[in-house]
CSV table of N, CA, C and O in Angstrom, one decimal:
chain,number,residue,atom,x,y,z
A,1,MET,N,116.0,89.8,97.0
A,1,MET,CA,114.9,89.1,97.8
A,1,MET,C,115.4,88.0,98.9
A,1,MET,O,115.8,87.1,98.6
A,2,GLU,N,114.3,87.7,99.7
A,2,GLU,CA,113.7,87.5,101.1
A,2,GLU,C,113.2,86.4,101.3
A,2,GLU,O,112.2,86.9,101.5
A,3,ILE,N,113.0,85.7,101.6
A,3,ILE,CA,111.8,85.2,101.7
A,3,ILE,C,111.8,84.1,103.7
A,3,ILE,O,112.4,83.4,103.9
A,4,TRP,N,110.9,84.3,104.2
A,4,TRP,CA,110.5,84.0,106.0
A,4,TRP,C,109.7,82.7,106.0
A,4,TRP,O,108.1,83.1,105.8
A,5,ILE,N,110.0,81.7,105.9
A,5,ILE,CA,109.2,81.4,105.6
A,5,ILE,C,109.3,79.4,107.2
A,5,ILE,O,110.3,79.6,107.9
A,6,ASN,N,108.0,78.9,106.8
A,6,ASN,CA,108.4,77.6,107.8
A,6,ASN,C,108.0,76.2,106.8
A,6,ASN,O,107.3,76.4,106.1
A,7,PRO,N,109.1,75.9,107.0
A,7,PRO,CA,108.9,74.8,105.8
A,7,PRO,C,107.5,73.5,105.9
A,7,PRO,O,107.1,72.6,104.8
A,8,ALA,N,106.9,73.8,107.0
A,8,ALA,CA,106.2,72.1,107.1
A,8,ALA,C,104.6,73.4,106.8
A,8,ALA,O,103.3,73.0,107.1
A,9,CYS,N,105.0,75.0,106.0
A,9,CYS,CA,103.1,75.4,106.1
A,9,CYS,C,103.6,75.0,104.2
A,9,CYS,O,103.8,76.0,103.9
A,10,SER,N,102.4,74.9,104.2
A,10,SER,CA,101.8,74.9,103.4
A,10,SER,C,101.4,76.0,101.7
A,10,SER,O,101.8,76.2,100.8
A,11,LYS,N,101.6,77.2,103.0
A,11,LYS,CA,101.4,79.0,101.9
A,11,LYS,C,103.0,79.3,102.5
A,11,LYS,O,102.7,79.8,100.6
A,12,CYS,N,103.6,78.7,102.4
A,12,CYS,CA,105.8,79.0,102.1
A,12,CYS,C,105.9,78.4,101.5
A,12,CYS,O,106.1,78.7,100.2
A,13,ARG,N,105.5,76.8,101.5
A,13,ARG,CA,105.4,76.0,100.1
A,13,ARG,C,105.2,76.2,98.7
A,13,ARG,O,106.0,76.3,98.0
A,14,SER,N,103.7,77.0,98.4
A,14,SER,CA,103.1,77.0,97.5
A,14,SER,C,103.8,79.0,96.8
A,14,SER,O,104.7,78.4,96.2
A,15,ALA,N,104.6,79.7,98.2
A,15,ALA,CA,105.1,80.9,97.4
A,15,ALA,C,106.8,80.5,97.2
A,15,ALA,O,106.9,81.0,96.2
A,16,VAL,N,107.7,79.8,97.6
A,16,VAL,CA,108.4,79.1,97.1
A,16,VAL,C,108.6,79.0,95.7
A,16,VAL,O,109.3,78.6,94.7
A,17,SER,N,107.2,77.4,95.6
A,17,SER,CA,107.6,77.6,94.3
A,17,SER,C,106.9,77.9,93.1
A,17,SER,O,107.7,78.4,92.4
A,18,LEU,N,106.6,79.7,93.5
A,18,LEU,CA,106.5,80.0,92.7
A,18,LEU,C,107.2,81.8,92.6
A,18,LEU,O,107.8,81.2,90.9
A,19,LEU,N,108.1,81.3,93.6
A,19,LEU,CA,109.3,81.9,93.3
A,19,LEU,C,110.5,81.4,92.5
A,19,LEU,O,111.1,81.6,91.3
A,20,ASP,N,110.7,79.9,92.3
A,20,ASP,CA,111.6,79.1,91.4
A,20,ASP,C,110.9,78.7,90.4
A,20,ASP,O,111.6,79.0,89.2
A,21,ALA,N,109.6,78.9,89.8
A,21,ALA,CA,108.7,79.0,88.6
A,21,ALA,C,108.9,80.2,88.2
A,21,ALA,O,109.1,80.1,86.4
A,22,GLU,N,109.0,81.6,88.6
A,22,GLU,CA,109.6,82.6,88.1
A,22,GLU,C,111.1,82.6,87.6
A,22,GLU,O,111.0,83.7,87.3
A,23,GLY,N,112.0,82.0,88.4
A,23,GLY,CA,113.4,81.9,87.5
A,23,GLY,C,113.3,83.8,89.1
A,23,GLY,O,114.6,83.8,88.9
A,24,ALA,N,112.9,83.6,90.2
A,24,ALA,CA,113.2,84.9,91.3
A,24,ALA,C,114.8,84.5,91.9
A,24,ALA,O,114.9,83.2,92.5
A,25,ASP,N,115.5,85.7,92.2
A,25,ASP,CA,116.6,85.1,93.1
A,25,ASP,C,116.2,85.8,94.7
A,25,ASP,O,115.7,86.7,94.7
A,26,TYR,N,116.0,84.8,95.2
A,26,TYR,CA,116.0,84.7,97.1
A,26,TYR,C,116.4,84.0,98.0
A,26,TYR,O,117.4,83.3,97.0
A,27,THR,N,116.5,84.6,98.5
A,27,THR,CA,117.3,83.3,100.2
A,27,THR,C,116.2,83.3,101.0
A,27,THR,O,115.0,83.3,100.9
A,28,VAL,N,116.2,81.9,101.4
A,28,VAL,CA,115.5,81.2,102.2
A,28,VAL,C,115.7,81.7,103.5
A,28,VAL,O,116.7,81.0,104.4
A,29,ARG,N,114.8,82.3,104.4
A,29,ARG,CA,115.2,82.3,106.0
A,29,ARG,C,114.6,81.6,107.0
A,29,ARG,O,112.9,81.8,106.4
A,30,ARG,N,114.6,80.4,107.4
A,30,ARG,CA,113.7,79.1,107.6
A,30,ARG,C,113.9,80.2,109.4
A,30,ARG,O,114.3,79.7,110.3
A,31,TYR,N,112.9,80.7,109.7
A,31,TYR,CA,112.8,81.7,110.8
A,31,TYR,C,112.5,81.6,112.3
A,31,TYR,O,112.3,82.0,112.9
A,32,LEU,N,111.8,80.3,111.8
A,32,LEU,CA,111.8,79.2,113.6
A,32,LEU,C,113.1,78.9,113.7
A,32,LEU,O,113.4,78.4,115.0
A,33,GLU,N,114.0,78.3,113.1
A,33,GLU,CA,115.7,78.2,113.5
A,33,GLU,C,116.6,79.2,113.1
A,33,GLU,O,117.2,79.5,114.5
A,34,ASP,N,116.5,80.0,112.2
A,34,ASP,CA,117.5,81.3,112.9
A,34,ASP,C,116.3,82.5,112.6
A,34,ASP,O,115.7,83.3,111.7
A,35,VAL,N,115.9,82.4,114.4
A,35,VAL,CA,114.8,83.6,114.5
A,35,VAL,C,115.3,85.2,114.5
A,35,VAL,O,116.2,85.5,114.8
A,36,PRO,N,114.6,86.0,114.2
A,36,PRO,CA,115.0,87.5,113.9
A,36,PRO,C,114.8,88.2,114.8
A,36,PRO,O,113.9,87.5,116.3
A,37,SER,N,115.3,88.8,115.7
A,37,SER,CA,115.9,89.4,116.5
A,37,SER,C,114.4,90.4,116.4
A,37,SER,O,114.0,91.1,115.1
A,38,PRO,N,114.7,91.9,117.7
A,38,PRO,CA,113.4,92.2,117.6
A,38,PRO,C,113.8,93.6,116.9
A,38,PRO,O,113.0,94.5,115.7
A,39,ASP,N,115.0,93.6,116.8
A,39,ASP,CA,115.3,95.1,115.7
A,39,ASP,C,114.2,94.2,114.2
A,39,ASP,O,114.8,95.1,113.0
A,40,GLU,N,115.4,93.1,113.6
A,40,GLU,CA,115.4,92.8,112.7
A,40,GLU,C,113.4,92.9,111.6
A,40,GLU,O,113.0,93.3,111.7
A,41,ILE,N,112.7,92.0,113.1
A,41,ILE,CA,111.8,92.5,113.0
A,41,ILE,C,111.0,93.7,112.6
A,41,ILE,O,110.4,93.9,111.9
A,42,ARG,N,111.1,94.6,113.4
A,42,ARG,CA,110.4,96.1,113.2
A,42,ARG,C,111.5,96.5,112.2
A,42,ARG,O,110.5,97.7,111.2
A,43,ALA,N,112.5,96.4,111.1
A,43,ALA,CA,113.1,96.5,110.6
A,43,ALA,C,111.6,96.2,108.8
A,43,ALA,O,111.3,96.4,108.0
A,44,VAL,N,111.6,94.7,109.4
A,44,VAL,CA,110.5,94.4,108.6
A,44,VAL,C,109.2,94.7,108.6
A,44,VAL,O,108.2,95.2,107.3
A,45,LEU,N,108.4,95.3,109.8
A,45,LEU,CA,107.3,95.5,110.1
A,45,LEU,C,107.0,97.5,109.6
A,45,LEU,O,106.5,97.8,108.9
A,46,GLY,N,108.1,98.3,109.1
A,46,GLY,CA,109.1,99.2,108.4
A,46,GLY,C,108.5,99.0,107.5
A,46,GLY,O,108.1,99.4,106.2
A,47,ARG,N,108.9,97.9,106.7
A,47,ARG,CA,108.9,97.7,105.2
A,47,ARG,C,107.8,96.9,104.6
A,47,ARG,O,107.2,97.2,103.9
A,48,LEU,N,107.0,96.2,106.0
A,48,LEU,CA,105.4,95.9,105.6
A,48,LEU,C,104.6,97.1,105.5
A,48,LEU,O,103.5,97.3,104.8
A,49,GLY,N,105.1,98.5,106.3
A,49,GLY,CA,103.7,99.4,106.4
A,49,GLY,C,103.1,98.8,108.0
A,49,GLY,O,102.0,99.3,107.6
A,50,LEU,N,103.1,97.5,108.4
A,50,LEU,CA,102.4,97.3,109.5
A,50,LEU,C,103.1,97.5,110.5
A,50,LEU,O,104.4,97.4,111.3
A,51,GLU,N,101.6,97.5,111.3
A,51,GLU,CA,102.0,96.9,113.5
A,51,GLU,C,102.6,95.3,113.2
A,51,GLU,O,102.2,94.8,112.9
A,52,PRO,N,102.9,95.5,114.6
A,52,PRO,CA,102.9,93.9,115.5
A,52,PRO,C,102.0,92.6,115.6
A,52,PRO,O,101.9,91.7,115.0
A,53,TRP,N,101.1,93.4,115.4
A,53,TRP,CA,99.5,92.6,116.2
A,53,TRP,C,99.1,91.9,114.6
A,53,TRP,O,98.3,91.3,114.9
A,54,ASP,N,99.6,93.1,113.7
A,54,ASP,CA,98.3,92.7,112.5
A,54,ASP,C,100.0,91.7,111.8
A,54,ASP,O,99.0,91.3,110.4
A,55,ILE,N,101.2,91.1,111.8
A,55,ILE,CA,101.7,90.0,111.3
A,55,ILE,C,101.3,89.2,112.7
A,55,ILE,O,102.2,87.8,112.5
A,56,THR,N,100.7,88.5,113.4
A,56,THR,CA,100.8,87.6,114.5
A,56,THR,C,100.0,87.3,114.7
A,56,THR,O,98.2,87.3,114.0
A,57,ARG,N,99.8,85.7,114.3
A,57,ARG,CA,99.1,84.9,114.3
A,57,ARG,C,98.2,84.5,115.7
A,57,ARG,O,98.7,83.1,116.8
A,58,THR,N,97.3,84.7,116.5
A,58,THR,CA,96.7,85.0,116.9
A,58,THR,C,96.1,84.0,117.3
A,58,THR,O,95.5,83.5,118.8
A,59,GLY,N,95.5,83.3,116.2
A,59,GLY,CA,95.0,81.4,116.9
A,59,GLY,C,95.9,80.2,117.2
A,59,GLY,O,95.7,79.3,117.6
A,60,GLU,N,97.3,80.7,117.3
A,60,GLU,CA,98.2,79.6,117.8
A,60,GLU,C,98.4,79.5,119.2
A,60,GLU,O,97.8,80.5,120.2
A,61,ALA,N,98.6,78.2,120.0
A,61,ALA,CA,98.2,77.6,120.9
A,61,ALA,C,99.1,78.8,121.9
A,61,ALA,O,99.0,79.5,123.2
A,62,GLU,N,100.4,78.9,121.5
A,62,GLU,CA,101.0,80.2,122.2
A,62,GLU,C,100.6,81.8,122.4
A,62,GLU,O,100.6,81.7,123.6
A,63,ALA,N,99.8,81.9,121.3
A,63,ALA,CA,98.9,83.4,121.2
A,63,ALA,C,98.1,83.6,122.6
A,63,ALA,O,98.7,84.0,123.5
A,64,LYS,N,97.1,82.3,122.6
A,64,LYS,CA,96.2,82.2,123.6
A,64,LYS,C,96.5,81.8,125.2
A,64,LYS,O,96.5,82.8,126.1
A,65,GLU,N,98.1,81.6,125.4
A,65,GLU,CA,98.7,80.8,126.6
A,65,GLU,C,98.7,82.5,127.1
A,65,GLU,O,99.0,82.6,128.3
A,66,LEU,N,99.1,83.7,126.0
A,66,LEU,CA,100.6,84.5,126.0
A,66,LEU,C,99.1,85.5,126.4
A,66,LEU,O,100.0,87.4,126.8
A,67,GLY,N,97.9,85.5,126.2
A,67,GLY,CA,97.0,86.2,126.3
A,67,GLY,C,96.8,87.4,125.4
A,67,GLY,O,96.4,88.3,125.7
A,68,LEU,N,97.2,87.1,124.6
A,68,LEU,CA,97.8,88.2,123.2
A,68,LEU,C,95.9,88.7,122.9
A,68,LEU,O,96.3,90.3,122.3
A,69,ALA,N,94.9,88.2,122.7
A,69,ALA,CA,93.5,89.2,122.8
A,69,ALA,C,93.4,89.9,123.6
A,69,ALA,O,93.0,91.2,122.9
A,70,ASP,N,94.0,90.4,124.4
A,70,ASP,CA,93.5,91.2,125.6
A,70,ASP,C,95.0,92.3,125.5
A,70,ASP,O,94.7,93.1,126.0
A,71,TRP,N,95.8,91.8,125.1
A,71,TRP,CA,97.0,93.0,124.8
A,71,TRP,C,96.3,94.3,123.9
A,71,TRP,O,95.5,94.1,122.7
A,72,PRO,N,96.9,95.7,124.2
A,72,PRO,CA,96.2,97.2,124.1
A,72,PRO,C,97.4,96.8,122.5
A,72,PRO,O,98.0,96.0,122.4
A,73,ARG,N,96.1,97.2,121.6
A,73,ARG,CA,97.2,97.6,120.1
A,73,ARG,C,97.3,98.8,119.6
A,73,ARG,O,96.9,99.5,119.1
A,74,ASP,N,98.7,99.4,120.4
A,74,ASP,CA,99.2,100.7,120.5
A,74,ASP,C,100.2,101.1,120.7
A,74,ASP,O,100.8,100.2,120.5
A,75,ALA,N,100.8,102.6,120.6
A,75,ALA,CA,102.1,102.9,120.4
A,75,ALA,C,102.5,102.1,121.8
A,75,ALA,O,103.9,101.1,121.5
A,76,ASP,N,102.4,102.4,123.0
A,76,ASP,CA,102.7,102.0,124.1
A,76,ASP,C,103.2,100.6,124.7
A,76,ASP,O,103.8,99.5,124.9
A,77,ALA,N,102.3,99.5,123.4
A,77,ALA,CA,102.7,98.3,123.4
A,77,ALA,C,103.5,97.7,123.0
A,77,ALA,O,103.4,96.8,122.9
A,78,ARG,N,103.3,98.5,121.5
A,78,ARG,CA,104.5,98.0,120.2
A,78,ARG,C,105.5,96.9,120.7
A,78,ARG,O,106.0,95.8,119.8
A,79,ASP,N,106.9,97.5,121.3
A,79,ASP,CA,107.2,96.8,121.8
A,79,ASP,C,107.1,95.3,122.8
A,79,ASP,O,108.4,94.6,122.1
A,80,ARG,N,105.9,95.3,123.7
A,80,ARG,CA,105.8,94.3,123.8
A,80,ARG,C,105.4,93.0,122.9
A,80,ARG,O,105.6,92.4,123.1
A,81,TRP,N,104.9,93.6,122.0
A,81,TRP,CA,104.3,92.7,120.9
A,81,TRP,C,105.6,92.3,119.8
A,81,TRP,O,105.2,90.8,120.3
A,82,ILE,N,106.3,93.0,119.7
A,82,ILE,CA,107.9,92.7,119.5
A,82,ILE,C,108.7,92.2,119.8
A,82,ILE,O,109.4,90.6,119.2
A,83,THR,N,108.8,92.3,120.9
A,83,THR,CA,109.4,90.8,121.8
A,83,THR,C,108.6,89.4,122.1
A,83,THR,O,109.6,88.8,121.9
A,84,ALA,N,107.6,89.6,122.1
A,84,ALA,CA,106.6,88.4,121.9
A,84,ALA,C,106.7,87.7,120.5
A,84,ALA,O,107.1,86.2,120.3
A,85,LEU,N,107.0,88.4,119.3
A,85,LEU,CA,106.8,87.9,118.7
A,85,LEU,C,108.8,87.2,118.1
A,85,LEU,O,108.8,86.2,118.0
A,86,ALA,N,109.8,87.9,118.6
A,86,ALA,CA,111.7,87.4,118.8
A,86,ALA,C,110.9,86.4,119.2
A,86,ALA,O,111.9,85.8,119.2
A,87,GLU,N,110.2,86.3,120.9
A,87,GLU,CA,111.0,85.1,121.6
A,87,GLU,C,109.7,83.5,121.8
A,87,GLU,O,109.8,82.1,121.8
A,88,HIS,N,108.4,84.5,120.5
A,88,HIS,CA,108.0,83.1,120.1
A,88,HIS,C,107.8,83.3,118.6
A,88,HIS,O,106.6,83.2,118.4
A,89,PRO,N,108.6,82.8,117.6
A,89,PRO,CA,108.8,83.2,116.6
A,89,PRO,C,107.3,81.8,115.4
A,89,PRO,O,106.8,82.8,114.6
A,90,LYS,N,107.4,81.9,116.1
A,90,LYS,CA,105.8,80.5,115.5
A,90,LYS,C,104.9,81.3,115.6
A,90,LYS,O,103.9,81.5,115.0
A,91,LEU,N,104.6,83.1,116.3
A,91,LEU,CA,103.3,83.8,115.7
A,91,LEU,C,103.6,84.6,115.2
A,91,LEU,O,103.2,85.1,114.7
A,92,ILE,N,104.5,83.9,114.3
A,92,ILE,CA,105.1,85.3,112.5
A,92,ILE,C,103.9,84.8,112.4
A,92,ILE,O,104.5,83.6,111.8
A,93,GLN,N,103.6,85.6,111.7
A,93,GLN,CA,103.1,85.2,110.3
A,93,GLN,C,104.1,85.0,109.6
A,93,GLN,O,104.8,85.6,109.1
A,94,ARG,N,103.3,84.4,108.0
A,94,ARG,CA,104.1,83.4,107.0
A,94,ARG,C,103.7,83.5,106.2
A,94,ARG,O,102.3,82.7,105.6
A,95,PRO,N,104.5,83.1,104.8
A,95,PRO,CA,105.6,83.5,104.2
A,95,PRO,C,105.9,85.1,104.7
A,95,PRO,O,104.4,86.0,104.3
A,96,ILE,N,106.6,85.5,105.0
A,96,ILE,CA,106.8,87.7,104.8
A,96,ILE,C,107.9,87.3,103.9
A,96,ILE,O,108.8,86.5,104.0
A,97,ILE,N,107.9,88.0,102.3
A,97,ILE,CA,109.0,88.2,101.2
A,97,ILE,C,109.2,89.7,101.4
A,97,ILE,O,108.4,90.5,101.2
A,98,THR,N,110.3,90.1,101.6
A,98,THR,CA,111.3,91.2,101.2
A,98,THR,C,111.8,91.5,100.0
A,98,THR,O,112.7,90.9,99.4
A,99,ALA,N,110.8,92.8,100.0
A,99,ALA,CA,111.4,92.9,97.8
A,99,ALA,C,112.7,93.2,97.7
A,99,ALA,O,113.4,94.2,98.8
A,100,ASP,N,113.2,93.5,96.3
A,100,ASP,CA,114.8,94.5,95.7
A,100,ASP,C,114.4,95.5,96.0
A,100,ASP,O,115.1,96.7,96.0
A,101,ASP,N,113.1,96.1,95.6
A,101,ASP,CA,112.8,97.7,96.4
A,101,ASP,C,112.3,98.5,98.1
A,101,ASP,O,112.7,99.2,98.4
A,102,GLY,N,113.1,98.1,99.2
A,102,GLY,CA,113.1,97.7,100.1
A,102,GLY,C,111.3,97.8,100.8
A,102,GLY,O,111.4,97.7,102.2
A,103,THR,N,110.5,97.3,100.4
A,103,THR,CA,109.4,96.5,100.0
A,103,THR,C,109.3,95.7,100.9
A,103,THR,O,110.6,94.9,100.8
A,104,ALA,N,108.2,95.2,101.6
A,104,ALA,CA,107.7,93.5,102.2
A,104,ALA,C,106.9,93.1,101.8
A,104,ALA,O,105.5,94.3,101.6
A,105,VAL,N,106.1,91.9,101.8
A,105,VAL,CA,104.9,91.7,101.7
A,105,VAL,C,104.8,90.9,102.7
A,105,VAL,O,105.5,89.7,102.6
A,106,VAL,N,103.3,90.2,103.1
A,106,VAL,CA,103.0,88.5,103.8
A,106,VAL,C,102.9,87.8,101.5
A,106,VAL,O,101.4,88.1,101.8
A,107,GLY,N,103.3,87.0,101.9
A,107,GLY,CA,102.8,86.2,101.4
A,107,GLY,C,102.0,85.1,101.1
A,107,GLY,O,102.7,83.6,100.6
A,108,ARG,N,100.4,85.3,101.4
A,108,ARG,CA,99.8,84.2,101.5
A,108,ARG,C,99.3,83.7,100.7
A,108,ARG,O,98.5,82.9,100.4
A,109,THR,N,99.1,84.7,99.5
A,109,THR,CA,98.5,84.0,97.8
A,109,THR,C,99.4,84.3,96.8
A,109,THR,O,100.5,85.2,97.4
A,110,ASP,N,99.1,83.8,95.6
A,110,ASP,CA,100.1,84.2,95.1
A,110,ASP,C,100.2,85.2,94.2
A,110,ASP,O,101.0,85.8,93.8
A,111,GLU,N,98.8,86.4,94.3
A,111,GLU,CA,99.0,88.0,94.1
A,111,GLU,C,100.1,88.3,94.9
A,111,GLU,O,100.9,89.2,94.5
A,112,ALA,N,100.1,88.1,95.9
A,112,ALA,CA,100.9,88.9,96.7
A,112,ALA,C,102.4,88.6,96.2
A,112,ALA,O,103.4,89.5,96.4
A,113,VAL,N,102.2,87.2,96.2
A,113,VAL,CA,104.0,87.0,95.6
A,113,VAL,C,104.9,87.5,94.4
A,113,VAL,O,105.5,88.1,94.3
A,114,ARG,N,103.4,87.0,93.3
A,114,ARG,CA,103.8,87.9,92.0
A,114,ARG,C,103.9,89.8,92.2
A,114,ARG,O,104.5,90.3,91.7
A,115,ASP,N,103.0,89.8,93.3
A,115,ASP,CA,103.3,91.2,93.5
A,115,ASP,C,105.1,91.9,94.3
A,115,ASP,O,105.4,93.0,94.1
A,116,ALA,N,105.9,91.3,95.3
A,116,ALA,CA,106.6,90.7,95.4
A,116,ALA,C,107.7,91.2,94.1
A,116,ALA,O,108.9,91.8,94.4
A,117,LEU,N,107.7,90.2,93.3
A,117,LEU,CA,108.1,89.9,92.2
A,117,LEU,C,108.1,90.8,91.2
A,117,LEU,O,109.5,91.3,90.6
A,118,GLY,N,107.6,91.8,91.4
A,118,GLY,CA,107.2,93.1,90.6
A,118,GLY,C,107.9,94.4,90.8
A,118,GLY,O,108.0,95.3,90.5
A,119,ARG,N,108.2,94.3,92.3
A,119,ARG,CA,108.9,95.3,93.2
A,119,ARG,C,110.3,95.7,92.6
A,119,ARG,O,110.9,94.7,93.0
C-alpha cells in the first residue's frame, strides 16, 4: 500500500494517522517532491477508475492560471490533463491510497481510508 501525501494537508495527516492507528503496512510518497510521471498518473487513474479531471484540484491558483475550467473533459483532452497534473503536482487531489488489491481510493474521509485498508 502506498499513500500520496502533501504533509501540509490536514486530510493527508488524518489519513496517515488512521493508517498508523490501524497498524497498516504502507509507504509514503510526498508527491510534491517525488512527482509522479504521466505514466504513473495514468496507472493510478486506472486503479481509481477515474479521469484526470476527477482528481484535479480546480480551485488551486495554478488551475486558474492554466484555465482548467475551460478545458474539455473528454478522451481527446485526457493526455493534456495528465500532462498538467505531472507538471503541476499541486493540482493532484490528495491523499491517494493505492490498495493491496490493485485498486486505489482518494482518502479524503476516514471511511475512504478504511475502505482502502479492507481491500
